[in-house]
mmCIF file of C-alpha atoms in Angstrom:
data_model
loop_
_atom_site.group_PDB
_atom_site.id
_atom_site.type_symbol
_atom_site.label_atom_id
_atom_site.label_comp_id
_atom_site.label_asym_id
_atom_site.label_seq_id
_atom_site.Cartn_x
_atom_site.Cartn_y
_atom_site.Cartn_z
ATOM 1 C CA MET I 1 -6.376 -7.737 -23.695
ATOM 2 C CA SER I 2 -5.436 -11.313 -22.826
ATOM 3 C CA VAL I 3 -4.105 -13.070 -19.735
ATOM 4 C CA LEU I 4 -1.040 -15.321 -19.529
ATOM 5 C CA ILE I 5 -1.796 -18.546 -17.600
ATOM 6 C CA ASN I 6 0.946 -21.161 -17.218
ATOM 7 C CA GLY I 7 2.714 -19.817 -20.294
ATOM 8 C CA SER I 8 -0.367 -19.849 -22.533
ATOM 9 C CA THR I 9 -2.435 -16.802 -23.421
ATOM 10 C CA THR I 10 -6.205 -16.759 -23.187
ATOM 11 C CA LYS I 11 -8.497 -15.495 -25.931
ATOM 12 C CA ASP I 12 -8.516 -11.726 -26.344
ATOM 13 C CA PHE I 13 -11.239 -9.845 -24.501
ATOM 14 C CA PHE I 14 -12.263 -6.203 -24.219
ATOM 15 C CA VAL I 15 -11.572 -4.345 -20.991
ATOM 16 C CA GLU I 16 -14.750 -2.446 -20.215
ATOM 17 C CA LYS I 17 -14.241 -1.387 -16.615
ATOM 18 C CA GLY I 18 -11.305 -0.817 -14.331
ATOM 19 C CA LEU I 19 -8.952 1.650 -12.724
ATOM 20 C CA ARG I 20 -5.977 3.445 -14.159
ATOM 21 C CA GLN I 21 -2.583 2.670 -12.702
ATOM 22 C CA GLY I 22 -1.900 4.863 -9.672
ATOM 23 C CA ASP I 23 -5.576 5.501 -8.948
ATOM 24 C CA PRO I 24 -6.005 6.055 -5.175
ATOM 25 C CA LEU I 25 -8.949 3.656 -5.242
ATOM 26 C CA SER I 26 -6.807 0.684 -6.347
ATOM 27 C CA PRO I 27 -5.560 -0.290 -2.830
ATOM 28 C CA PHE I 28 -9.163 -0.420 -1.635
ATOM 29 C CA LEU I 29 -10.130 -2.559 -4.630
ATOM 30 C CA PHE I 30 -7.188 -4.853 -3.871
ATOM 31 C CA VAL I 31 -8.382 -5.309 -0.282
ATOM 32 C CA LEU I 32 -11.923 -5.998 -1.472
ATOM 33 C CA VAL I 33 -10.757 -8.680 -3.918
ATOM 34 C CA THR I 34 -8.485 -10.344 -1.351
ATOM 35 C CA GLU I 35 -11.372 -10.470 1.139
ATOM 36 C CA VAL I 36 -13.539 -12.244 -1.448
ATOM 37 C CA LEU I 37 -10.729 -14.669 -2.358
ATOM 38 C CA THR I 38 -10.184 -15.442 1.320
ATOM 39 C CA ALA I 39 -13.886 -16.170 1.789
ATOM 40 C CA LEU I 40 -13.888 -18.410 -1.312
ATOM 41 C CA MET I 41 -10.832 -20.325 -0.059
ATOM 42 C CA LYS I 42 -12.435 -20.840 3.366
ATOM 43 C CA LYS I 43 -15.577 -22.168 1.661
ATOM 44 C CA ALA I 44 -13.518 -24.501 -0.563
ATOM 45 C CA ILE I 45 -11.728 -25.835 2.522
ATOM 46 C CA SER I 46 -14.992 -26.332 4.406
ATOM 47 C CA ILE I 47 -16.503 -28.398 1.556
ATOM 48 C CA GLY I 48 -13.287 -30.382 1.087
ATOM 49 C CA ASP I 49 -12.055 -29.062 -2.288
ATOM 50 C CA PHE I 50 -8.814 -27.850 -0.692
ATOM 51 C CA ARG I 51 -6.942 -28.796 2.438
ATOM 52 C CA ALA I 52 -5.591 -26.248 4.895
ATOM 53 C CA PHE I 53 -2.442 -26.935 6.861
ATOM 54 C CA LYS I 54 -0.751 -25.482 9.909
ATOM 55 C CA ILE I 55 2.435 -23.505 9.680
ATOM 56 C CA ASN I 56 2.592 -23.324 13.472
ATOM 57 C CA ASP I 57 0.065 -23.421 16.323
ATOM 58 C CA ASN I 58 -1.298 -19.964 15.483
ATOM 59 C CA VAL I 59 -1.125 -19.854 11.681
ATOM 60 C CA GLU I 60 -3.015 -21.981 9.187
ATOM 61 C CA SER I 61 -2.440 -21.653 5.451
ATOM 62 C CA ASN I 62 -4.719 -22.338 2.536
ATOM 63 C CA ILE I 63 -2.587 -21.611 -0.521
ATOM 64 C CA PHE I 64 -4.301 -24.390 -2.435
ATOM 65 C CA GLY I 65 -3.175 -26.842 0.235
ATOM 66 C CA VAL I 66 -0.174 -28.009 -1.787
ATOM 67 C CA ILE I 67 2.806 -26.550 0.049
ATOM 68 C CA VAL I 68 3.562 -28.266 3.368
ATOM 69 C CA GLY I 69 6.411 -28.834 5.775
ATOM 70 C CA GLU I 70 9.770 -27.112 6.089
ATOM 71 C CA GLY I 71 10.620 -24.133 3.928
ATOM 72 C CA TYR I 72 7.013 -23.009 3.596
ATOM 73 C CA LEU I 73 7.851 -19.299 3.522
ATOM 74 C CA GLU I 74 10.526 -19.704 0.856
ATOM 75 C CA THR I 75 8.300 -21.979 -1.251
ATOM 76 C CA ALA I 76 5.343 -19.605 -0.920
ATOM 77 C CA SER I 77 7.494 -16.628 -1.955
ATOM 78 C CA ILE I 78 8.625 -18.490 -5.087
ATOM 79 C CA PHE I 79 5.055 -19.590 -5.852
ATOM 80 C CA LEU I 80 3.731 -16.038 -5.445
ATOM 81 C CA SER I 81 6.764 -14.424 -7.139
ATOM 82 C CA CYS I 82 7.383 -12.114 -4.198
ATOM 83 C CA LYS I 83 10.179 -11.452 -1.748
ATOM 84 C CA ILE I 84 10.255 -12.181 1.967
ATOM 85 C CA ASP I 85 10.396 -9.021 4.048
ATOM 86 C CA ARG I 86 9.999 -7.874 7.622
ATOM 87 C CA LEU I 87 7.602 -5.465 9.296
ATOM 88 C CA PRO I 88 7.287 -2.551 8.889
ATOM 89 C CA PHE I 89 7.395 -2.257 5.095
ATOM 90 C CA LYS I 90 5.924 0.008 2.439
ATOM 91 C CA PHE I 91 3.061 -1.156 0.225
ATOM 92 C CA LEU I 92 1.831 1.209 -2.495
ATOM 93 C CA GLY I 93 3.655 4.028 -0.733
ATOM 94 C CA VAL I 94 2.039 3.422 2.672
ATOM 95 C CA ARG I 95 3.836 1.991 5.697
ATOM 96 C CA VAL I 96 2.349 -1.293 6.899
ATOM 97 C CA GLY I 97 2.992 -2.902 10.276
ATOM 98 C CA ASP I 98 3.951 0.250 12.136
ATOM 99 C CA SER I 99 1.843 2.155 14.645
ATOM 100 C CA PRO I 100 0.320 5.302 13.133
ATOM 101 C CA ARG I 101 0.332 6.798 16.643
ATOM 102 C CA LYS I 102 4.137 6.919 16.594
ATOM 103 C CA TYR I 103 5.843 9.989 15.168
ATOM 104 C CA SER I 104 8.531 7.719 13.648
ATOM 105 C CA MET I 105 5.987 6.311 11.187
ATOM 106 C CA TRP I 106 5.385 9.798 9.768
ATOM 107 C CA ARG I 107 9.031 10.961 9.798
ATOM 108 C CA GLU I 108 9.637 9.954 6.166
ATOM 109 C CA LEU I 109 6.577 11.896 4.958
ATOM 110 C CA ILE I 110 7.728 14.996 6.847
ATOM 111 C CA LEU I 111 11.204 14.678 5.299
ATOM 112 C CA VAL I 112 9.744 14.312 1.799
ATOM 113 C CA MET I 113 7.747 17.510 2.295
ATOM 114 C CA LYS I 114 10.800 19.396 3.592
ATOM 115 C CA ASN I 115 12.995 18.093 0.747
ATOM 116 C CA ARG I 116 10.401 19.154 -1.797
ATOM 117 C CA LEU I 117 10.541 22.674 -0.319
ATOM 118 C CA ALA I 118 14.339 22.722 -0.463
ATOM 119 C CA VAL I 119 14.137 22.333 -4.257
ATOM 120 C CA TRP I 120 11.706 25.255 -4.530
ATOM 121 C CA LYS I 121 13.674 27.560 -2.219
ATOM 122 C CA GLY I 122 15.614 29.286 -4.982
ATOM 123 C CA VAL I 123 12.600 29.682 -7.259
ATOM 124 C CA HIS I 124 11.130 33.178 -7.325
ATOM 125 C CA LEU I 125 7.365 32.794 -7.030
ATOM 126 C CA ASN I 126 4.665 35.263 -6.212
ATOM 127 C CA ILE I 127 2.077 34.499 -3.531
ATOM 128 C CA ALA I 128 -0.227 32.807 -6.066
ATOM 129 C CA GLY I 129 2.606 30.453 -7.060
ATOM 130 C CA HIS I 130 3.240 29.563 -3.434
ATOM 131 C CA VAL I 131 -0.465 28.879 -2.825
ATOM 132 C CA CYS I 132 -0.632 26.741 -5.971
ATOM 133 C CA LEU I 133 2.368 24.620 -4.921
ATOM 134 C CA ILE I 134 0.931 24.169 -1.426
ATOM 135 C CA ASN I 135 -2.468 23.113 -2.763
ATOM 136 C CA VAL I 136 -1.192 20.849 -5.517
ATOM 137 C CA VAL I 137 1.882 19.243 -3.966
ATOM 138 C CA LEU I 138 2.278 19.899 -0.257
ATOM 139 C CA SER I 139 -1.347 19.018 0.465
ATOM 140 C CA ALA I 140 -1.394 15.994 -1.855
ATOM 141 C CA LEU I 141 1.661 14.320 -0.292
ATOM 142 C CA PRO I 142 0.079 13.647 3.127
ATOM 143 C CA ILE I 143 -3.489 13.085 1.866
ATOM 144 C CA TYR I 144 -2.736 9.587 0.539
ATOM 145 C CA SER I 145 -1.268 8.387 3.857
ATOM 146 C CA LEU I 146 -3.992 10.166 5.816
ATOM 147 C CA SER I 147 -6.630 8.255 3.853
ATOM 148 C CA PHE I 148 -5.367 5.089 5.597
ATOM 149 C CA TYR I 149 -4.319 6.278 9.058
ATOM 150 C CA ASN I 150 -5.167 8.989 11.576
ATOM 151 C CA ALA I 151 -2.031 10.981 12.260
ATOM 152 C CA PRO I 152 -1.149 12.207 15.748
ATOM 153 C CA SER I 153 -1.838 15.890 16.348
ATOM 154 C CA LYS I 154 1.925 16.549 16.524
ATOM 155 C CA VAL I 155 2.319 15.304 12.930
ATOM 156 C CA LEU I 156 -0.669 17.332 11.689
ATOM 157 C CA SER I 157 0.732 20.434 13.387
ATOM 158 C CA GLU I 158 4.111 19.902 11.745
ATOM 159 C CA ILE I 159 2.549 19.437 8.289
ATOM 160 C CA THR I 160 0.581 22.658 8.753
ATOM 161 C CA ALA I 161 3.697 24.466 9.997
ATOM 162 C CA ILE I 162 5.661 23.366 6.905
ATOM 163 C CA GLN I 163 2.923 24.688 4.615
ATOM 164 C CA ARG I 164 2.598 27.989 6.524
ATOM 165 C CA LYS I 165 6.350 28.549 6.549
ATOM 166 C CA PHE I 166 6.507 28.054 2.791
ATOM 167 C CA LEU I 167 3.661 30.512 2.264
#
């Protein structure tokens, strides 16, 4: 493997460790790496290698201390090759910026589960087939979101009711 930096590729190297795409551990690894990068940037600022600047009274940026003044958000989005969005949004399939205590945050997950069942309605399955689909699909859909947030009891009851009704 090699890495493209400023249009030039590095020397090839062997990938010895890592995660496969879609691995549930990857968001946690991402958070871990960003925490380390944040700590390194704070250290670089404290020793004077980079200069932080204020976006407003409450927000200070440290993206290498090169982008200042008006249009910061637009310039940063171009620099980072990302789009500007509003809260709440979805990141790696999980809603960010919404309260997990609200039923509205979980509404989409409930709809996905119900829609998945609508597709299977006409399929003739024995009880073992129903149990298999519940265990493999209907249980897996909420597990990913539940690994990040605690759902209200109303949501958990509805998920259980959907699975029981299908069985």
